XYZ file of C-alpha atoms in Angstrom:
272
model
C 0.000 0.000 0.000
C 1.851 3.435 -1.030
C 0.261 6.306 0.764
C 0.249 9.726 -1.242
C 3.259 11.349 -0.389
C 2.879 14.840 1.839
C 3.875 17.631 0.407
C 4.491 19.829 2.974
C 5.501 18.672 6.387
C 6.088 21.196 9.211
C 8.792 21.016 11.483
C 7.822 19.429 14.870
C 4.958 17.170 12.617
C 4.689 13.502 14.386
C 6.536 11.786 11.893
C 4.568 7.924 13.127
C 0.700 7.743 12.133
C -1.289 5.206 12.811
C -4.489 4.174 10.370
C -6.842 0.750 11.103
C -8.555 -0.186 7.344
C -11.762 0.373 6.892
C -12.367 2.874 10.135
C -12.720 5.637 7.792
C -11.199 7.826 10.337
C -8.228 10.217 10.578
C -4.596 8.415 11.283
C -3.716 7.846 14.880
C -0.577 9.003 16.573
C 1.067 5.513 17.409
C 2.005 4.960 21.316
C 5.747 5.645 21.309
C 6.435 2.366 23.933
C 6.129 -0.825 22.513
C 3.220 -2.206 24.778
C 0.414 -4.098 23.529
C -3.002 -2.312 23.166
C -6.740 -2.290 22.954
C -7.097 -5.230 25.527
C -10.509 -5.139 26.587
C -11.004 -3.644 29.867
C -13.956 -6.233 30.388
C -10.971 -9.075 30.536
C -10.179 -11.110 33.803
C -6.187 -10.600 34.165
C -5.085 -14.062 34.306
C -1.410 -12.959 34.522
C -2.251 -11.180 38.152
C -4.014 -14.076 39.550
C -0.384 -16.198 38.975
C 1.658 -13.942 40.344
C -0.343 -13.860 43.319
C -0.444 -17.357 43.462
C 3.175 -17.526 42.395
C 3.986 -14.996 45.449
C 1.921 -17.077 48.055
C 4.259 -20.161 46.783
C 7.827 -18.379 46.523
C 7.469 -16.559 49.479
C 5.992 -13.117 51.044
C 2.582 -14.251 50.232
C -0.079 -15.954 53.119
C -2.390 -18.817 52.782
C -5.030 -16.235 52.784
C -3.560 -14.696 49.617
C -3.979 -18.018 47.920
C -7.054 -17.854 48.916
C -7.819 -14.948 47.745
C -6.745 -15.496 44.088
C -8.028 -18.749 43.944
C -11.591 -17.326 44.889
C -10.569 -14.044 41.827
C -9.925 -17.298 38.917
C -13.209 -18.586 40.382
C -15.160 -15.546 40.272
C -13.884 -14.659 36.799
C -14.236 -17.897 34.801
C -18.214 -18.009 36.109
C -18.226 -14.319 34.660
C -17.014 -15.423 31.914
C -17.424 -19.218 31.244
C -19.727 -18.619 27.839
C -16.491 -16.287 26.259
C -14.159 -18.484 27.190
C -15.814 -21.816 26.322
C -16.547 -20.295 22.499
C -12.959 -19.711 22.381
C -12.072 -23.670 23.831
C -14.774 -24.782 21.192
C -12.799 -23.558 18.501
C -9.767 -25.233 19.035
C -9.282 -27.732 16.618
C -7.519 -30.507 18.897
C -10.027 -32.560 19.977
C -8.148 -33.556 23.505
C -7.200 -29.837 24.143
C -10.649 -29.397 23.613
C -11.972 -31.301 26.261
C -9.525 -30.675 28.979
C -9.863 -27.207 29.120
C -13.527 -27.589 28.545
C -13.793 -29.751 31.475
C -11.021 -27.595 34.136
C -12.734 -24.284 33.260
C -16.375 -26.097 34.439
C -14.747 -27.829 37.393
C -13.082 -25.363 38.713
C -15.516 -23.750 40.400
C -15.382 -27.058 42.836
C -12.003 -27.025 43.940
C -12.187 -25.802 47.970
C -14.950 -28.921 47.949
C -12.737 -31.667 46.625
C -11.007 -33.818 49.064
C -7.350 -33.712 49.308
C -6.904 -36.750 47.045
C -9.280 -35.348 44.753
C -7.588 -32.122 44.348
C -4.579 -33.572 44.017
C -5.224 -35.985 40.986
C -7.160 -33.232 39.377
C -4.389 -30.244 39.597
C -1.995 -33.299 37.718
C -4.723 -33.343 34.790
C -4.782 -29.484 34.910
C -0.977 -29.277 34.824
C -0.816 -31.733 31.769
C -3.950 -30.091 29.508
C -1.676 -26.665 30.092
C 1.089 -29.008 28.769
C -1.382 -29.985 26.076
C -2.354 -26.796 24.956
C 1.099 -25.053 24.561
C 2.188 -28.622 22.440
C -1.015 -27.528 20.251
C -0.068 -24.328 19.853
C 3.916 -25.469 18.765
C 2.505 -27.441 16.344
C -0.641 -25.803 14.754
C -0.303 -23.963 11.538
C -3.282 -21.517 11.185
C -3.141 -18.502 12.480
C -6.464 -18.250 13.247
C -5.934 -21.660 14.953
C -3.072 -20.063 16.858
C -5.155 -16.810 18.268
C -7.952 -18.949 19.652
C -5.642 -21.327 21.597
C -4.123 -17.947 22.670
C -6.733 -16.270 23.860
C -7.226 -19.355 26.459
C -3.463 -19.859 27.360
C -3.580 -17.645 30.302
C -6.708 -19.192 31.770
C -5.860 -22.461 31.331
C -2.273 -21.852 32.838
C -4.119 -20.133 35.764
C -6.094 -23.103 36.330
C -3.350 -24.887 36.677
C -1.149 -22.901 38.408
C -3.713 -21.958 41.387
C -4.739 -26.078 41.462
C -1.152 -27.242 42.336
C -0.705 -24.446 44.822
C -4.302 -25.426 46.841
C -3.427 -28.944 46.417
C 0.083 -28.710 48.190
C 1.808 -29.620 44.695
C 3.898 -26.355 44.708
C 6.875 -28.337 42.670
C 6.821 -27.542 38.913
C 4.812 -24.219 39.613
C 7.946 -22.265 38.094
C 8.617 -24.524 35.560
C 4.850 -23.879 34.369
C 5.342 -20.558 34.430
C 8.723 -20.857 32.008
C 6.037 -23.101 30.202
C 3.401 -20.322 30.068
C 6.059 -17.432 29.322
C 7.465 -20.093 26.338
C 3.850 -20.187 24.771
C 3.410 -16.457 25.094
C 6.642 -15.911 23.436
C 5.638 -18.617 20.328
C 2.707 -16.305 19.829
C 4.000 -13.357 19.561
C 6.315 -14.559 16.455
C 3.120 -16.802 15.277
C 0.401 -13.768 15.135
C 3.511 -11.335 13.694
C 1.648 -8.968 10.791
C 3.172 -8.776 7.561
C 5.049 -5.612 7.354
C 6.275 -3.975 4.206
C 8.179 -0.514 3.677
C 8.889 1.737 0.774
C 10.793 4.386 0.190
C 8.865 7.462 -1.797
C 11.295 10.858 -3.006
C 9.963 13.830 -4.136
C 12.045 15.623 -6.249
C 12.362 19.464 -7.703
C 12.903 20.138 -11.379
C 16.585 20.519 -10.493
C 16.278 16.426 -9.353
C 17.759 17.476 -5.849
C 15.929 15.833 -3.098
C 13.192 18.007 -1.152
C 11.331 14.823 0.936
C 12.251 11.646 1.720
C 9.271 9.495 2.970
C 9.383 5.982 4.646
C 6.199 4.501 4.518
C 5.902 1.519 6.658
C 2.787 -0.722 6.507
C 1.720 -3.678 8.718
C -1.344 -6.060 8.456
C -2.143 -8.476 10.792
C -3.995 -11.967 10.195
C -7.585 -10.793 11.224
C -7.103 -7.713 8.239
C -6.836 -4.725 10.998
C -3.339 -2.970 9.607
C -1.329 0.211 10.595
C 1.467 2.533 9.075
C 4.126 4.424 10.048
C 5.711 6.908 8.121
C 9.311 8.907 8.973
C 9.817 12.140 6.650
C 13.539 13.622 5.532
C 13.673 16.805 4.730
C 16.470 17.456 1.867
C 17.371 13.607 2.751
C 18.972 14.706 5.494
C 16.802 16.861 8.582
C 14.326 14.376 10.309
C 11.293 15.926 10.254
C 9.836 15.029 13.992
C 10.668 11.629 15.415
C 11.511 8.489 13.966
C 9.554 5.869 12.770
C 9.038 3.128 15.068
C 8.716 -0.236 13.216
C 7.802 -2.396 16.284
C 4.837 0.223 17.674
C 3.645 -0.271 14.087
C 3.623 -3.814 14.180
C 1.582 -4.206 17.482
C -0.529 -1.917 17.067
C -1.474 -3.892 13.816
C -2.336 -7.046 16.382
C -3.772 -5.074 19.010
C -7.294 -7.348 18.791
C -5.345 -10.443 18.805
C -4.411 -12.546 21.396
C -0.045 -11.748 20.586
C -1.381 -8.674 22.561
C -2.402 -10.125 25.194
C 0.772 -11.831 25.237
C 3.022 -8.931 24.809
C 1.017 -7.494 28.036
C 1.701 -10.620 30.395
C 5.400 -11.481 29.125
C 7.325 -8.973 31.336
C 5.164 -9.696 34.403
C 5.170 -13.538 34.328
C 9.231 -13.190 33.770
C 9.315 -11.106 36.476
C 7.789 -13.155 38.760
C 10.401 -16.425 38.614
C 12.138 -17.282 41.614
């Protein structure tokens, strides 16, 4: 896609715009940090329920804590269960399926199983998250990738706060290395394709008055953004430069490689 070139650019202009197809509206300024956006506000956030869980495990957390997020996963999935079960129901693996299917109902139950109980069924959570990120390694589709996405954080959750009420607190890191691995996958998985031309206007003299860069990203779902950086004479940036990876999220910002990009730097941070 080659934008018209601008003909006049004053100094101080934001040299990064921002446009989603479609919208019919005028370009964006692009967020200058590289930070996911446009998560839904409406969203349970998984990623805080783990680290509390993860800091009632690795120390300066209480039993009440665990508590505490255990009753938040609870609480959120039965708010909700109908989002995240159309997302589970269109995941393509049959046995991923029906694990998380069956954790996100039976959840709910947890502080009434016996000790056994709990204890067999945190193992079964523990190996449908193991499931689910060997699904997403291997699946092709990128709409197959973004719905197992958008259920990677509950189903690690799941698991995560079942160990920790069932006394299994070894292997909580490593399924958080496991969770962080998965996030990573889809963040290069759900990538947009990006393209960038150069466009030079010239005088009748053929000396160089503006030098555009024109960078263009379009995700799998068909949202897109550009970028552009403009050169005076070739050689004066004209405000600030462009920033390819802003572009490129903000292209995925209603996919799940958001969410990811949100949760990666907090679930690192949160290993022992």
């Amino acid at each position: 896609m080659r934008m018209r070139l601008l003909r006049t650019v004053a100094a101080g202009t934001l040299a990064v715009a921002i446009a989603v197809a479609g919208a019919g509206q005028p370009a964006q300024a692009a967020p200058q940090d590289n930070s996911a956006t446009n998560v839904s506000a409406q969203a349970f956030d998984w990623v805080t329920a783990v680290l509390v869980v993860a800091g009632s495990v690795f120390g300066g957390g209480s039993s009440s804590d665990l508590d505490a997020a255990i009753q938040q996963v609870i609480a959120a999935i039965e708010a909700s269960e109908v989002r995240i079960l159309n997302h589970v129901d269109a995941i393509a693996s049959a046995e991923v399926q029906a694990c998380a299917r069956s954790h996100t109902i039976e959840f709910a139950d947890i502080n009434f199983m016996s000790t056994s109980v709990r204890q067999l069924w945190a193992q079964e959570a523990t190996r449908c998250a193991g499931l689910a990120s060997a699904y997403l390694d291997a699946v092709q589709s990128k709409q197959a990738t973004d719905n197992i996405g958008h259920v990677i954080g509950e189903i690690y959750a799941i698991a995560i706060a079942a160990r920790a009420k069932a006394g299994l607190v070894n292997g909580i890191d490593l399924l958080i290395r496991d969770q962080i691995r998965s996030y990573e996958t889809l963040v290069v998985k759900l990538a947009p394709a990006c393209t960038e031309d150069r466009v030079i206007e010239r005088d009748f003299d053929g000396r160089v008055v503006i030098v555009e860069i024109q960078y263009h990203c379009v995700a799998y779902n068909g949202d897109d953004a550009f970028g552009i950086e403009v050169w005076r004479r070739g050689t004066i940036l004209v405000g600030r430069p462009l920033d390819r990876e802003a572009v490129a999220n903000y292209a995925t910002r209603n996919t799940s490689r958001a969410v990811a990009q949100t949760a990666l730097p907090r679930l690192r941070s949160a290993l022992p």
